[in-house]
């Protein structure tokens, strides 16, 4: 069986896209960083750093899932540029 390298275009800033969308949907829901942090079980400082550094802090999939539940936003919406 022959295998070959396929070409895909990956957004190198996808975590930044997620961070901006977390902030956008959080604000649309009228929830503060502090309240969202409490709801998902992370520190307010962690959430602040994630949003303000546009994802340079990184975030687990589990944490993003919790955010999607709290904000009532399907997870795929966080990945839309």
mmCIF file with all atom_site columns, N, CA, C and O in Angstrom, residues 19-64:
data_model
loop_
_atom_site.group_PDB
_atom_site.id
_atom_site.type_symbol
_atom_site.label_atom_id
_atom_site.label_alt_id
_atom_site.label_comp_id
_atom_site.label_asym_id
_atom_site.label_entity_id
_atom_site.label_seq_id
_atom_site.pdbx_PDB_ins_code
_atom_site.Cartn_x
_atom_site.Cartn_y
_atom_site.Cartn_z
_atom_site.occupancy
_atom_site.B_iso_or_equiv
_atom_site.pdbx_formal_charge
_atom_site.auth_seq_id
_atom_site.auth_comp_id
_atom_site.auth_asym_id
_atom_site.auth_atom_id
_atom_site.pdbx_PDB_model_num
ATOM 1   N N  . UNK A 1 19 ? -9.750  31.635 21.991 1.00 0.00 ? 19 UNK A N  1
ATOM 2   C CA . UNK A 1 19 ? -9.700  32.603 23.094 1.00 0.00 ? 19 UNK A CA 1
ATOM 3   C C  . UNK A 1 19 ? -10.577 33.815 22.803 1.00 0.00 ? 19 UNK A C  1
ATOM 4   O O  . UNK A 1 19 ? -11.331 34.273 23.668 1.00 0.00 ? 19 UNK A O  1
ATOM 5   N N  . UNK A 1 20 ? -10.493 34.333 21.581 1.00 0.00 ? 20 UNK A N  1
ATOM 6   C CA . UNK A 1 20 ? -11.322 35.490 21.228 1.00 0.00 ? 20 UNK A CA 1
ATOM 7   C C  . UNK A 1 20 ? -12.808 35.128 21.260 1.00 0.00 ? 20 UNK A C  1
ATOM 8   O O  . UNK A 1 20 ? -13.639 35.925 21.696 1.00 0.00 ? 20 UNK A O  1
ATOM 9   N N  . UNK A 1 21 ? -13.141 33.922 20.831 1.00 0.00 ? 21 UNK A N  1
ATOM 10  C CA . UNK A 1 21 ? -14.547 33.505 20.843 1.00 0.00 ? 21 UNK A CA 1
ATOM 11  C C  . UNK A 1 21 ? -15.057 33.241 22.252 1.00 0.00 ? 21 UNK A C  1
ATOM 12  O O  . UNK A 1 21 ? -16.216 33.539 22.547 1.00 0.00 ? 21 UNK A O  1
ATOM 13  N N  . UNK A 1 22 ? -14.223 32.701 23.120 1.00 0.00 ? 22 UNK A N  1
ATOM 14  C CA . UNK A 1 22 ? -14.626 32.526 24.521 1.00 0.00 ? 22 UNK A CA 1
ATOM 15  C C  . UNK A 1 22 ? -14.992 33.886 25.100 1.00 0.00 ? 22 UNK A C  1
ATOM 16  O O  . UNK A 1 22 ? -16.052 34.048 25.712 1.00 0.00 ? 22 UNK A O  1
ATOM 17  N N  . UNK A 1 23 ? -14.139 34.856 24.876 1.00 0.00 ? 23 UNK A N  1
ATOM 18  C CA . UNK A 1 23 ? -14.398 36.203 25.396 1.00 0.00 ? 23 UNK A CA 1
ATOM 19  C C  . UNK A 1 23 ? -15.685 36.786 24.785 1.00 0.00 ? 23 UNK A C  1
ATOM 20  O O  . UNK A 1 23 ? -16.530 37.341 25.496 1.00 0.00 ? 23 UNK A O  1
ATOM 21  N N  . UNK A 1 24 ? -15.825 36.646 23.468 1.00 0.00 ? 24 UNK A N  1
ATOM 22  C CA . UNK A 1 24 ? -17.008 37.193 22.781 1.00 0.00 ? 24 UNK A CA 1
ATOM 23  C C  . UNK A 1 24 ? -18.299 36.585 23.332 1.00 0.00 ? 24 UNK A C  1
ATOM 24  O O  . UNK A 1 24 ? -19.225 37.320 23.706 1.00 0.00 ? 24 UNK A O  1
ATOM 25  N N  . UNK A 1 25 ? -18.353 35.262 23.408 1.00 0.00 ? 25 UNK A N  1
ATOM 26  C CA . UNK A 1 25 ? -19.583 34.614 23.876 1.00 0.00 ? 25 UNK A CA 1
ATOM 27  C C  . UNK A 1 25 ? -19.825 34.828 25.363 1.00 0.00 ? 25 UNK A C  1
ATOM 28  O O  . UNK A 1 25 ? -20.970 34.906 25.800 1.00 0.00 ? 25 UNK A O  1
ATOM 29  N N  . UNK A 1 26 ? -18.748 34.943 26.141 1.00 0.00 ? 26 UNK A N  1
ATOM 30  C CA . UNK A 1 26 ? -18.912 35.238 27.568 1.00 0.00 ? 26 UNK A CA 1
ATOM 31  C C  . UNK A 1 26 ? -19.548 36.607 27.741 1.00 0.00 ? 26 UNK A C  1
ATOM 32  O O  . UNK A 1 26 ? -20.495 36.782 28.512 1.00 0.00 ? 26 UNK A O  1
ATOM 33  N N  . UNK A 1 27 ? -19.049 37.595 26.984 1.00 0.00 ? 27 UNK A N  1
ATOM 34  C CA . UNK A 1 27 ? -19.591 38.952 27.085 1.00 0.00 ? 27 UNK A CA 1
ATOM 35  C C  . UNK A 1 27 ? -21.037 39.005 26.590 1.00 0.00 ? 27 UNK A C  1
ATOM 36  O O  . UNK A 1 27 ? -21.874 39.695 27.174 1.00 0.00 ? 27 UNK A O  1
ATOM 37  N N  . UNK A 1 28 ? -21.320 38.261 25.519 1.00 0.00 ? 28 UNK A N  1
ATOM 38  C CA . UNK A 1 28 ? -22.692 38.223 24.997 1.00 0.00 ? 28 UNK A CA 1
ATOM 39  C C  . UNK A 1 28 ? -23.652 37.645 26.035 1.00 0.00 ? 28 UNK A C  1
ATOM 40  O O  . UNK A 1 28 ? -24.819 38.062 26.104 1.00 0.00 ? 28 UNK A O  1
ATOM 41  N N  . UNK A 1 29 ? -23.160 36.724 26.844 1.00 0.00 ? 29 UNK A N  1
ATOM 42  C CA . UNK A 1 29 ? -23.990 36.115 27.885 1.00 0.00 ? 29 UNK A CA 1
ATOM 43  C C  . UNK A 1 29 ? -24.087 36.993 29.128 1.00 0.00 ? 29 UNK A C  1
ATOM 44  O O  . UNK A 1 29 ? -24.864 36.695 30.039 1.00 0.00 ? 29 UNK A O  1
ATOM 45  N N  . UNK A 1 30 ? -23.293 38.069 29.180 1.00 0.00 ? 30 UNK A N  1
ATOM 46  C CA . UNK A 1 30 ? -23.324 38.965 30.329 1.00 0.00 ? 30 UNK A CA 1
ATOM 47  C C  . UNK A 1 30 ? -22.692 38.359 31.571 1.00 0.00 ? 30 UNK A C  1
ATOM 48  O O  . UNK A 1 30 ? -23.087 38.683 32.686 1.00 0.00 ? 30 UNK A O  1
ATOM 49  N N  . UNK A 1 31 ? -21.699 37.471 31.367 1.00 0.00 ? 31 UNK A N  1
ATOM 50  C CA . UNK A 1 31 ? -21.032 36.803 32.479 1.00 0.00 ? 31 UNK A CA 1
ATOM 51  C C  . UNK A 1 31 ? -19.625 37.367 32.638 1.00 0.00 ? 31 UNK A C  1
ATOM 52  O O  . UNK A 1 31 ? -18.907 37.544 31.655 1.00 0.00 ? 31 UNK A O  1
ATOM 53  N N  . UNK A 1 32 ? -19.232 37.650 33.868 1.00 0.00 ? 32 UNK A N  1
ATOM 54  C CA . UNK A 1 32 ? -17.881 38.153 34.124 1.00 0.00 ? 32 UNK A CA 1
ATOM 55  C C  . UNK A 1 32 ? -16.873 37.004 34.055 1.00 0.00 ? 32 UNK A C  1
ATOM 56  O O  . UNK A 1 32 ? -17.236 35.821 34.167 1.00 0.00 ? 32 UNK A O  1
ATOM 57  N N  . UNK A 1 33 ? -15.610 37.365 33.887 1.00 0.00 ? 33 UNK A N  1
ATOM 58  C CA . UNK A 1 33 ? -14.547 36.358 33.924 1.00 0.00 ? 33 UNK A CA 1
ATOM 59  C C  . UNK A 1 33 ? -14.567 35.623 35.251 1.00 0.00 ? 33 UNK A C  1
ATOM 60  O O  . UNK A 1 33 ? -14.414 34.398 35.295 1.00 0.00 ? 33 UNK A O  1
ATOM 61  N N  . UNK A 1 34 ? -14.767 36.373 36.323 1.00 0.00 ? 34 UNK A N  1
ATOM 62  C CA . UNK A 1 34 ? -14.778 35.766 37.656 1.00 0.00 ? 34 UNK A CA 1
ATOM 63  C C  . UNK A 1 34 ? -15.889 34.731 37.790 1.00 0.00 ? 34 UNK A C  1
ATOM 64  O O  . UNK A 1 34 ? -15.664 33.627 38.287 1.00 0.00 ? 34 UNK A O  1
ATOM 65  N N  . UNK A 1 35 ? -17.086 35.063 37.326 1.00 0.00 ? 35 UNK A N  1
ATOM 66  C CA . UNK A 1 35 ? -18.196 34.124 37.445 1.00 0.00 ? 35 UNK A CA 1
ATOM 67  C C  . UNK A 1 35 ? -17.977 32.892 36.582 1.00 0.00 ? 35 UNK A C  1
ATOM 68  O O  . UNK A 1 35 ? -18.229 31.770 37.017 1.00 0.00 ? 35 UNK A O  1
ATOM 69  N N  . UNK A 1 36 ? -17.499 33.079 35.350 1.00 0.00 ? 36 UNK A N  1
ATOM 70  C CA . UNK A 1 36 ? -17.237 31.931 34.484 1.00 0.00 ? 36 UNK A CA 1
ATOM 71  C C  . UNK A 1 36 ? -16.161 31.037 35.086 1.00 0.00 ? 36 UNK A C  1
ATOM 72  O O  . UNK A 1 36 ? -16.298 29.810 35.079 1.00 0.00 ? 36 UNK A O  1
ATOM 73  N N  . UNK A 1 37 ? -15.119 31.645 35.633 1.00 0.00 ? 37 UNK A N  1
ATOM 74  C CA . UNK A 1 37 ? -14.046 30.867 36.270 1.00 0.00 ? 37 UNK A CA 1
ATOM 75  C C  . UNK A 1 37 ? -14.604 30.019 37.410 1.00 0.00 ? 37 UNK A C  1
ATOM 76  O O  . UNK A 1 37 ? -14.266 28.837 37.540 1.00 0.00 ? 37 UNK A O  1
ATOM 77  N N  . UNK A 1 38 ? -15.462 30.596 38.228 1.00 0.00 ? 38 UNK A N  1
ATOM 78  C CA . UNK A 1 38 ? -16.079 29.864 39.340 1.00 0.00 ? 38 UNK A CA 1
ATOM 79  C C  . UNK A 1 38 ? -16.936 28.718 38.797 1.00 0.00 ? 38 UNK A C  1
ATOM 80  O O  . UNK A 1 38 ? -16.854 27.586 39.274 1.00 0.00 ? 38 UNK A O  1
ATOM 81  N N  . UNK A 1 39 ? -17.728 29.010 37.773 1.00 0.00 ? 39 UNK A N  1
ATOM 82  C CA . UNK A 1 39 ? -18.626 28.001 37.203 1.00 0.00 ? 39 UNK A CA 1
ATOM 83  C C  . UNK A 1 39 ? -17.886 26.798 36.632 1.00 0.00 ? 39 UNK A C  1
ATOM 84  O O  . UNK A 1 39 ? -18.384 25.676 36.693 1.00 0.00 ? 39 UNK A O  1
ATOM 85  N N  . UNK A 1 40 ? -16.694 27.019 36.058 1.00 0.00 ? 40 UNK A N  1
ATOM 86  C CA . UNK A 1 40 ? -15.976 25.912 35.414 1.00 0.00 ? 40 UNK A CA 1
ATOM 87  C C  . UNK A 1 40 ? -14.840 25.353 36.266 1.00 0.00 ? 40 UNK A C  1
ATOM 88  O O  . UNK A 1 40 ? -14.177 24.400 35.867 1.00 0.00 ? 40 UNK A O  1
ATOM 89  N N  . UNK A 1 41 ? -14.600 25.957 37.431 1.00 0.00 ? 41 UNK A N  1
ATOM 90  C CA . UNK A 1 41 ? -13.618 25.418 38.359 1.00 0.00 ? 41 UNK A CA 1
ATOM 91  C C  . UNK A 1 41 ? -12.172 25.731 38.042 1.00 0.00 ? 41 UNK A C  1
ATOM 92  O O  . UNK A 1 41 ? -11.283 24.910 38.278 1.00 0.00 ? 41 UNK A O  1
ATOM 93  N N  . UNK A 1 42 ? -11.922 26.927 37.501 1.00 0.00 ? 42 UNK A N  1
ATOM 94  C CA . UNK A 1 42 ? -10.544 27.381 37.285 1.00 0.00 ? 42 UNK A CA 1
ATOM 95  C C  . UNK A 1 42 ? -10.374 28.717 37.993 1.00 0.00 ? 42 UNK A C  1
ATOM 96  O O  . UNK A 1 42 ? -11.346 29.332 38.417 1.00 0.00 ? 42 UNK A O  1
ATOM 97  N N  . UNK A 1 43 ? -9.140  29.166 38.089 1.00 0.00 ? 43 UNK A N  1
ATOM 98  C CA . UNK A 1 43 ? -8.908  30.457 38.735 1.00 0.00 ? 43 UNK A CA 1
ATOM 99  C C  . UNK A 1 43 ? -9.292  31.595 37.793 1.00 0.00 ? 43 UNK A C  1
ATOM 100 O O  . UNK A 1 43 ? -9.203  31.460 36.566 1.00 0.00 ? 43 UNK A O  1
ATOM 101 N N  . UNK A 1 44 ? -9.702  32.691 38.379 1.00 0.00 ? 44 UNK A N  1
ATOM 102 C CA . UNK A 1 44 ? -10.009 33.889 37.607 1.00 0.00 ? 44 UNK A CA 1
ATOM 103 C C  . UNK A 1 44 ? -8.775  34.334 36.834 1.00 0.00 ? 44 UNK A C  1
ATOM 104 O O  . UNK A 1 44 ? -8.871  34.757 35.682 1.00 0.00 ? 44 UNK A O  1
ATOM 105 N N  . UNK A 1 45 ? -7.604  34.213 37.454 1.00 0.00 ? 45 UNK A N  1
ATOM 106 C CA . UNK A 1 45 ? -6.356  34.610 36.804 1.00 0.00 ? 45 UNK A CA 1
ATOM 107 C C  . UNK A 1 45 ? -6.093  33.766 35.557 1.00 0.00 ? 45 UNK A C  1
ATOM 108 O O  . UNK A 1 45 ? -5.659  34.296 34.534 1.00 0.00 ? 45 UNK A O  1
ATOM 109 N N  . UNK A 1 46 ? -6.351  32.463 35.629 1.00 0.00 ? 46 UNK A N  1
ATOM 110 C CA . UNK A 1 46 ? -6.158  31.601 34.464 1.00 0.00 ? 46 UNK A CA 1
ATOM 111 C C  . UNK A 1 46 ? -7.038  32.054 33.306 1.00 0.00 ? 46 UNK A C  1
ATOM 112 O O  . UNK A 1 46 ? -6.579  32.201 32.165 1.00 0.00 ? 46 UNK A O  1
ATOM 113 N N  . UNK A 1 47 ? -8.318  32.281 33.582 1.00 0.00 ? 47 UNK A N  1
ATOM 114 C CA . UNK A 1 47 ? -9.247  32.688 32.527 1.00 0.00 ? 47 UNK A CA 1
ATOM 115 C C  . UNK A 1 47 ? -8.866  34.051 31.963 1.00 0.00 ? 47 UNK A C  1
ATOM 116 O O  . UNK A 1 47 ? -8.905  34.259 30.742 1.00 0.00 ? 47 UNK A O  1
ATOM 117 N N  . UNK A 1 48 ? -8.477  34.961 32.825 1.00 0.00 ? 48 UNK A N  1
ATOM 118 C CA . UNK A 1 48 ? -8.044  36.289 32.366 1.00 0.00 ? 48 UNK A CA 1
ATOM 119 C C  . UNK A 1 48 ? -6.848  36.168 31.434 1.00 0.00 ? 48 UNK A C  1
ATOM 120 O O  . UNK A 1 48 ? -6.822  36.758 30.365 1.00 0.00 ? 48 UNK A O  1
ATOM 121 N N  . UNK A 1 49 ? -5.859  35.362 31.830 1.00 0.00 ? 49 UNK A N  1
ATOM 122 C CA . UNK A 1 49 ? -4.659  35.182 30.994 1.00 0.00 ? 49 UNK A CA 1
ATOM 123 C C  . UNK A 1 49 ? -5.010  34.525 29.666 1.00 0.00 ? 49 UNK A C  1
ATOM 124 O O  . UNK A 1 49 ? -4.480  34.904 28.626 1.00 0.00 ? 49 UNK A O  1
ATOM 125 N N  . UNK A 1 50 ? -5.905  33.537 29.685 1.00 0.00 ? 50 UNK A N  1
ATOM 126 C CA . UNK A 1 50 ? -6.292  32.868 28.447 1.00 0.00 ? 50 UNK A CA 1
ATOM 127 C C  . UNK A 1 50 ? -6.927  33.860 27.476 1.00 0.00 ? 50 UNK A C  1
ATOM 128 O O  . UNK A 1 50 ? -6.579  33.892 26.298 1.00 0.00 ? 50 UNK A O  1
ATOM 129 N N  . UNK A 1 51 ? -7.842  34.676 27.972 1.00 0.00 ? 51 UNK A N  1
ATOM 130 C CA . UNK A 1 51 ? -8.530  35.629 27.103 1.00 0.00 ? 51 UNK A CA 1
ATOM 131 C C  . UNK A 1 51 ? -7.615  36.762 26.639 1.00 0.00 ? 51 UNK A C  1
ATOM 132 O O  . UNK A 1 51 ? -7.673  37.165 25.483 1.00 0.00 ? 51 UNK A O  1
ATOM 133 N N  . UNK A 1 52 ? -6.777  37.283 27.515 1.00 0.00 ? 52 UNK A N  1
ATOM 134 C CA . UNK A 1 52 ? -5.988  38.467 27.158 1.00 0.00 ? 52 UNK A CA 1
ATOM 135 C C  . UNK A 1 52 ? -4.708  38.150 26.393 1.00 0.00 ? 52 UNK A C  1
ATOM 136 O O  . UNK A 1 52 ? -4.177  39.024 25.721 1.00 0.00 ? 52 UNK A O  1
ATOM 137 N N  . UNK A 1 53 ? -4.228  36.927 26.495 1.00 0.00 ? 53 UNK A N  1
ATOM 138 C CA . UNK A 1 53 ? -3.036  36.560 25.712 1.00 0.00 ? 53 UNK A CA 1
ATOM 139 C C  . UNK A 1 53 ? -3.433  35.811 24.450 1.00 0.00 ? 53 UNK A C  1
ATOM 140 O O  . UNK A 1 53 ? -2.586  35.250 23.761 1.00 0.00 ? 53 UNK A O  1
ATOM 141 N N  . UNK A 1 54 ? -4.722  35.785 24.166 1.00 0.00 ? 54 UNK A N  1
ATOM 142 C CA . UNK A 1 54 ? -5.270  35.133 22.976 1.00 0.00 ? 54 UNK A CA 1
ATOM 143 C C  . UNK A 1 54 ? -4.797  33.691 22.858 1.00 0.00 ? 54 UNK A C  1
ATOM 144 O O  . UNK A 1 54 ? -4.376  33.223 21.815 1.00 0.00 ? 54 UNK A O  1
ATOM 145 N N  . UNK A 1 55 ? -4.878  32.984 23.980 1.00 0.00 ? 55 UNK A N  1
ATOM 146 C CA . UNK A 1 55 ? -4.623  31.561 23.978 1.00 0.00 ? 55 UNK A CA 1
ATOM 147 C C  . UNK A 1 55 ? -3.201  31.117 24.192 1.00 0.00 ? 55 UNK A C  1
ATOM 148 O O  . UNK A 1 55 ? -2.922  29.926 24.201 1.00 0.00 ? 55 UNK A O  1
ATOM 149 N N  . UNK A 1 56 ? -2.282  32.049 24.389 1.00 0.00 ? 56 UNK A N  1
ATOM 150 C CA . UNK A 1 56 ? -0.890  31.635 24.620 1.00 0.00 ? 56 UNK A CA 1
ATOM 151 C C  . UNK A 1 56 ? -0.770  30.778 25.880 1.00 0.00 ? 56 UNK A C  1
ATOM 152 O O  . UNK A 1 56 ? 0.151   29.996 26.019 1.00 0.00 ? 56 UNK A O  1
ATOM 153 N N  . UNK A 1 57 ? -1.721  30.934 26.790 1.00 0.00 ? 57 UNK A N  1
ATOM 154 C CA . UNK A 1 57 ? -1.765  30.119 28.005 1.00 0.00 ? 57 UNK A CA 1
ATOM 155 C C  . UNK A 1 57 ? -2.202  28.700 27.697 1.00 0.00 ? 57 UNK A C  1
ATOM 156 O O  . UNK A 1 57 ? -1.837  27.786 28.394 1.00 0.00 ? 57 UNK A O  1
ATOM 157 N N  . UNK A 1 58 ? -3.028  28.520 26.681 1.00 0.00 ? 58 UNK A N  1
ATOM 158 C CA . UNK A 1 58 ? -3.566  27.202 26.365 1.00 0.00 ? 58 UNK A CA 1
ATOM 159 C C  . UNK A 1 58 ? -4.726  26.839 27.277 1.00 0.00 ? 58 UNK A C  1
ATOM 160 O O  . UNK A 1 58 ? -4.934  27.453 28.324 1.00 0.00 ? 58 UNK A O  1
ATOM 161 N N  . UNK A 1 59 ? -5.496  25.842 26.848 1.00 0.00 ? 59 UNK A N  1
ATOM 162 C CA . UNK A 1 59 ? -6.654  25.407 27.618 1.00 0.00 ? 59 UNK A CA 1
ATOM 163 C C  . UNK A 1 59 ? -6.946  23.965 27.236 1.00 0.00 ? 59 UNK A C  1
ATOM 164 O O  . UNK A 1 59 ? -6.820  23.588 26.076 1.00 0.00 ? 59 UNK A O  1
ATOM 165 N N  . UNK A 1 60 ? -7.365  23.177 28.202 1.00 0.00 ? 60 UNK A N  1
ATOM 166 C CA . UNK A 1 60 ? -7.697  21.782 27.910 1.00 0.00 ? 60 UNK A CA 1
ATOM 167 C C  . UNK A 1 60 ? -9.052  21.694 27.209 1.00 0.00 ? 60 UNK A C  1
ATOM 168 O O  . UNK A 1 60 ? -9.901  22.583 27.326 1.00 0.00 ? 60 UNK A O  1
ATOM 169 N N  . UNK A 1 61 ? -9.237  20.617 26.511 1.00 0.00 ? 61 UNK A N  1
ATOM 170 C CA . UNK A 1 61 ? -10.510 20.357 25.857 1.00 0.00 ? 61 UNK A CA 1
ATOM 171 C C  . UNK A 1 61 ? -11.624 20.233 26.888 1.00 0.00 ? 61 UNK A C  1
ATOM 172 O O  . UNK A 1 61 ? -12.749 20.706 26.672 1.00 0.00 ? 61 UNK A O  1
ATOM 173 N N  . UNK A 1 62 ? -11.304 19.650 28.034 1.00 0.00 ? 62 UNK A N  1
ATOM 174 C CA . UNK A 1 62 ? -12.283 19.511 29.110 1.00 0.00 ? 62 UNK A CA 1
ATOM 175 C C  . UNK A 1 62 ? -12.757 20.882 29.602 1.00 0.00 ? 62 UNK A C  1
ATOM 176 O O  . UNK A 1 62 ? -13.954 21.085 29.834 1.00 0.00 ? 62 UNK A O  1
ATOM 177 N N  . UNK A 1 63 ? -11.832 21.825 29.747 1.00 0.00 ? 63 UNK A N  1
ATOM 178 C CA . UNK A 1 63 ? -12.200 23.174 30.189 1.00 0.00 ? 63 UNK A CA 1
ATOM 179 C C  . UNK A 1 63 ? -13.049 23.871 29.140 1.00 0.00 ? 63 UNK A C  1
ATOM 180 O O  . UNK A 1 63 ? -14.048 24.521 29.469 1.00 0.00 ? 63 UNK A O  1
ATOM 181 N N  . UNK A 1 64 ? -12.686 23.719 27.879 1.00 0.00 ? 64 UNK A N  1
ATOM 182 C CA . UNK A 1 64 ? -13.482 24.325 26.809 1.00 0.00 ? 64 UNK A CA 1
ATOM 183 C C  . UNK A 1 64 ? -14.891 23.726 26.789 1.00 0.00 ? 64 UNK A C  1
ATOM 184 O O  . UNK A 1 64 ? -15.877 24.439 26.584 1.00 0.00 ? 64 UNK A O  1
#
